[in-house]
CSV table of C-alpha atoms and ligand atoms in Angstrom, one decimal:
chain,number,residue,atom,x,y,z
A,1,UNK,CA,-15.8,32.5,5.6
A,2,UNK,CA,-14.1,30.4,8.3
A,3,UNK,CA,-10.9,31.9,9.7
A,4,UNK,CA,-9.4,28.6,10.6
A,5,UNK,CA,-8.0,30.1,13.8
A,6,UNK,CA,-7.6,26.7,15.4
A,7,UNK,CA,-5.3,25.5,12.6
A,8,UNK,CA,-3.2,28.7,12.7
A,9,UNK,CA,-2.8,28.3,16.4
A,10,UNK,CA,-1.8,24.7,16.0
A,11,UNK,CA,0.7,25.7,13.4
A,12,UNK,CA,2.2,28.3,15.8
A,13,UNK,CA,2.5,25.8,18.5
A,14,UNK,CA,4.0,23.1,16.3
A,15,UNK,CA,6.7,25.5,14.9
A,16,UNK,CA,7.5,26.6,18.5
A,17,UNK,CA,7.8,23.1,19.8
A,18,UNK,CA,10.0,22.0,16.8
A,19,UNK,CA,12.3,25.0,17.4
A,20,UNK,CA,12.6,24.4,21.1
A,21,UNK,CA,13.6,20.8,20.6
A,22,UNK,CA,16.0,21.6,17.8
A,23,UNK,CA,16.8,25.3,17.2
A,24,UNK,CA,18.4,24.7,13.8
A,25,UNK,CA,15.6,22.4,12.5
A,26,UNK,CA,13.9,24.8,10.0
A,27,UNK,CA,17.2,26.5,9.0
A,28,UNK,CA,18.6,23.1,8.0
A,29,UNK,CA,15.4,22.2,6.1
A,30,UNK,CA,15.3,25.5,4.3
A,31,UNK,CA,18.7,24.9,2.7
A,32,UNK,CA,18.0,21.4,1.4
A,33,UNK,CA,15.9,18.3,1.5
A,34,UNK,CA,17.5,14.8,1.1
A,35,UNK,CA,14.7,12.3,1.7
A,36,UNK,CA,15.6,8.6,1.1
A,37,UNK,CA,12.0,7.6,0.5
A,38,UNK,CA,9.2,8.3,-1.9
A,39,UNK,CA,5.7,7.5,-0.6
A,40,UNK,CA,3.0,6.9,-3.2
A,41,UNK,CA,-0.2,6.7,-1.1
A,42,UNK,CA,-3.9,7.3,-1.1
A,43,UNK,CA,-5.4,10.8,-0.5
A,44,UNK,CA,-7.5,9.3,2.3
A,45,UNK,CA,-7.2,11.6,5.3
A,46,UNK,CA,-6.8,8.6,7.6
A,47,UNK,CA,-3.5,7.6,6.0
A,48,UNK,CA,-1.0,10.4,6.9
A,49,UNK,CA,2.3,9.4,5.4
A,50,UNK,CA,4.9,10.9,7.7
A,51,UNK,CA,3.0,10.2,10.9
A,52,UNK,CA,2.5,6.5,10.1
A,53,UNK,CA,6.2,5.8,9.7
A,54,UNK,CA,7.4,8.4,12.3
A,55,UNK,CA,9.4,10.6,9.9
A,56,UNK,CA,10.0,14.3,10.2
A,57,UNK,CA,9.6,17.0,7.5
A,58,UNK,CA,12.4,16.5,5.0
A,59,UNK,CA,12.6,12.8,5.4
A,60,UNK,CA,9.8,11.6,3.1
A,61,UNK,CA,8.9,12.7,-0.4
A,62,UNK,CA,5.2,12.2,-0.9
A,63,UNK,CA,2.7,11.8,-3.7
A,64,UNK,CA,-0.9,11.0,-2.9
A,65,UNK,CA,-3.9,10.5,-5.1
A,66,UNK,CA,-7.2,8.7,-4.9
A,67,UNK,CA,-6.5,4.9,-4.5
A,68,UNK,CA,-2.7,5.3,-4.7
A,69,UNK,CA,-2.3,4.9,-8.4
A,70,UNK,CA,0.9,5.1,-10.5
A,71,UNK,CA,-0.6,5.6,-14.0
A,72,UNK,CA,2.1,5.7,-16.7
A,73,UNK,CA,0.4,8.7,-18.4
A,74,UNK,CA,-0.2,10.9,-15.4
A,75,UNK,CA,2.1,13.9,-15.6
A,76,UNK,CA,1.8,14.8,-11.9
A,77,UNK,CA,2.9,11.3,-10.7
A,78,UNK,CA,5.6,11.1,-13.3
A,79,UNK,CA,7.0,14.5,-12.4
A,80,UNK,CA,7.2,13.5,-8.7
A,81,UNK,CA,8.8,10.1,-9.6
A,82,UNK,CA,11.4,11.6,-11.9
A,83,UNK,CA,12.4,14.3,-9.4
A,84,UNK,CA,12.6,11.7,-6.6
A,85,UNK,CA,14.7,9.3,-8.7
A,86,UNK,CA,16.9,11.6,-10.7
A,87,UNK,CA,17.4,14.6,-8.4
A,88,UNK,CA,16.7,13.4,-4.8
A,89,UNK,CA,18.0,9.9,-5.6
A,90,UNK,CA,15.7,8.3,-3.1
A,91,UNK,CA,16.6,4.7,-2.3
A,92,UNK,CA,13.1,3.4,-1.7
A,93,UNK,CA,9.8,4.0,-3.4
A,94,UNK,CA,6.8,2.6,-1.4
A,95,UNK,CA,3.4,2.3,-2.9
A,96,UNK,CA,1.1,2.2,0.1
A,97,UNK,CA,-2.5,1.2,-0.2
A,98,UNK,CA,-4.9,0.7,2.6
A,99,UNK,CA,-7.6,-1.8,3.4
A,100,UNK,CA,-11.2,-0.6,3.0
A,101,UNK,CA,-10.1,2.0,0.4
A,102,UNK,CA,-13.1,4.0,-0.8
A,103,UNK,CA,-11.5,4.7,-4.1
A,104,UNK,CA,-10.9,1.0,-4.8
A,105,UNK,CA,-14.5,0.2,-3.7
A,106,UNK,CA,-15.9,2.9,-5.9
A,107,UNK,CA,-14.0,1.5,-8.9
A,108,UNK,CA,-16.1,-1.7,-8.9
A,109,UNK,CA,-19.5,-0.8,-7.3
A,110,UNK,CA,-21.1,0.0,-10.7
A,111,UNK,CA,-22.2,3.5,-9.7
A,112,UNK,CA,-21.4,6.5,-12.0
A,113,UNK,CA,-19.6,9.4,-10.3
A,114,UNK,CA,-18.0,11.2,-13.3
A,115,UNK,CA,-14.4,12.0,-13.8
A,116,UNK,CA,-13.2,9.8,-11.0
A,117,UNK,CA,-14.6,6.8,-12.9
A,118,UNK,CA,-11.9,7.4,-15.5
A,119,UNK,CA,-9.3,7.9,-12.9
A,120,UNK,CA,-10.2,4.5,-11.3
A,121,UNK,CA,-10.2,2.6,-14.6
A,122,UNK,CA,-6.9,0.8,-13.8
A,123,UNK,CA,-8.5,-0.8,-10.8
A,124,UNK,CA,-11.3,-2.2,-12.9
A,125,UNK,CA,-8.6,-3.7,-15.1
A,126,UNK,CA,-6.9,-5.3,-12.1
A,127,UNK,CA,-10.3,-6.5,-10.9
A,128,UNK,CA,-11.1,-8.1,-14.3
A,129,UNK,CA,-7.7,-9.8,-14.4
A,130,UNK,CA,-8.1,-11.4,-11.0
A,131,UNK,CA,-11.8,-12.1,-11.3
A,132,UNK,CA,-11.5,-15.8,-10.5
A,133,UNK,CA,-9.5,-15.3,-7.4
A,134,UNK,CA,-11.7,-12.5,-6.2
A,135,UNK,CA,-15.0,-14.3,-6.9
A,136,UNK,CA,-13.7,-17.2,-4.7
A,137,UNK,CA,-13.3,-15.0,-1.6
A,138,UNK,CA,-16.3,-15.0,0.7
A,139,UNK,CA,-17.7,-11.6,1.9
A,140,UNK,CA,-17.6,-8.1,0.4
A,141,UNK,CA,-15.0,-6.7,2.8
A,142,UNK,CA,-12.3,-9.5,2.4
A,143,UNK,CA,-12.9,-9.3,-1.4
A,144,UNK,CA,-12.3,-5.5,-1.3
A,145,UNK,CA,-9.2,-5.9,0.9
A,146,UNK,CA,-7.7,-8.4,-1.5
A,147,UNK,CA,-8.4,-6.0,-4.4
A,148,UNK,CA,-6.6,-3.3,-2.4
A,149,UNK,CA,-3.6,-5.6,-2.2
A,150,UNK,CA,-3.7,-6.5,-5.9
A,151,UNK,CA,-3.9,-2.8,-6.8
A,152,UNK,CA,-0.8,-2.1,-4.8
A,153,UNK,CA,1.0,-5.0,-6.5
A,154,UNK,CA,0.0,-3.6,-9.9
A,155,UNK,CA,1.2,-0.1,-9.0
A,156,UNK,CA,4.5,-1.4,-7.8
A,157,UNK,CA,4.9,-3.0,-11.3
A,158,UNK,CA,3.9,0.3,-12.9
A,159,UNK,CA,6.6,2.2,-11.0
A,160,UNK,CA,9.2,-0.5,-11.8
A,161,UNK,CA,8.3,-0.4,-15.5
A,162,UNK,CA,8.8,3.3,-15.7
A,163,UNK,CA,11.7,4.5,-17.9
A,164,UNK,CA,13.1,6.8,-15.1
A,165,UNK,CA,13.3,3.8,-12.8
A,166,UNK,CA,14.7,1.4,-15.4
A,167,UNK,CA,17.3,4.0,-16.4
A,168,UNK,CA,18.3,4.4,-12.8
A,169,UNK,CA,18.8,0.6,-12.4
A,170,UNK,CA,20.7,0.5,-15.8
A,171,UNK,CA,23.2,3.0,-14.5
A,172,UNK,CA,23.7,1.2,-11.2
A,173,UNK,CA,21.6,3.4,-8.9
A,174,UNK,CA,20.3,1.8,-5.8
A,175,UNK,CA,16.5,1.8,-5.8
A,176,UNK,CA,13.9,-0.5,-4.4
A,177,UNK,CA,10.2,-0.4,-5.1
A,178,UNK,CA,8.0,-1.8,-2.3
A,179,UNK,CA,4.3,-2.6,-1.9
A,180,UNK,CA,2.7,-2.0,1.4
A,181,UNK,CA,-0.9,-2.0,2.8
A,182,UNK,CA,-1.9,0.0,5.8
A,183,UNK,CA,-4.7,-1.1,8.1
A,184,UNK,CA,-7.0,1.6,9.3
A,185,UNK,CA,-8.2,-0.7,12.2
A,186,UNK,CA,-4.8,-1.0,14.0
A,187,UNK,CA,-2.5,1.5,12.3
A,188,UNK,CA,-0.1,-1.1,11.1
A,189,UNK,CA,1.6,-1.4,7.8
A,190,UNK,CA,2.0,-4.8,6.1
A,191,UNK,CA,4.8,-5.4,3.6
A,192,UNK,CA,3.3,-7.4,0.7
A,193,UNK,CA,6.7,-8.8,-0.1
A,194,UNK,CA,6.7,-7.7,-3.7
A,195,UNK,CA,9.8,-5.6,-3.7
A,196,UNK,CA,11.5,-5.0,-7.0
A,197,UNK,CA,15.0,-3.6,-6.9
A,198,UNK,CA,16.6,-4.3,-10.3
A,199,UNK,CA,15.9,-4.8,-14.0
A,200,UNK,CA,16.2,-8.6,-13.5
A,201,UNK,CA,13.8,-8.4,-10.6
A,202,UNK,CA,11.3,-6.5,-12.8
A,203,UNK,CA,11.6,-9.2,-15.4
A,204,UNK,CA,11.0,-11.9,-12.8
A,205,UNK,CA,7.9,-10.1,-11.5
A,206,UNK,CA,6.5,-10.0,-15.0
A,207,UNK,CA,7.3,-13.7,-15.6
A,208,UNK,CA,6.0,-14.8,-12.2
B,1,ZN,ZN1,-8.0,5.1,-0.2
């Protein structure tokens, strides 16, 4: 049984450093969190949400799963989304995919893996819908990377179509849903420019 001593020591040092820089840091966080952002990202260990955007504990509400999906029937995702929108009143939701996503690749490589094949089903739908565009792209990697983008765009639409989000817009709450893709090769995030921030914007995204 590993004792994980290194990790515990790291934790001790981290807590000490935080407290030295800001003695009230943990006391403040203990009493409340008021993040303005909800991050819906991939579980991939190379895409650490807070670190990428330079935010401290308390500043980013996070939901991660394989291939950064926002499935309308997933109680875990929905619970996070409702809490973020209705209780925390976050101002921004970002769906953050990443190029070279193993989850996205696994969705379409034809191999059987079990339960995850069902989880990845929405990506196969996106793939089927954009078959012509994807087939026209030369090379497996550029094809995969475009599918990663298309998946993000679809998940942004899923979030925007959710009743919690639509009700928030209907009552005048400020809320924007963004689609980003992170590059493992240089650590940079690209905004896909598919932000939806109103009921009208959602309708336009559907029509477009
Ligand atoms: Zn991934």
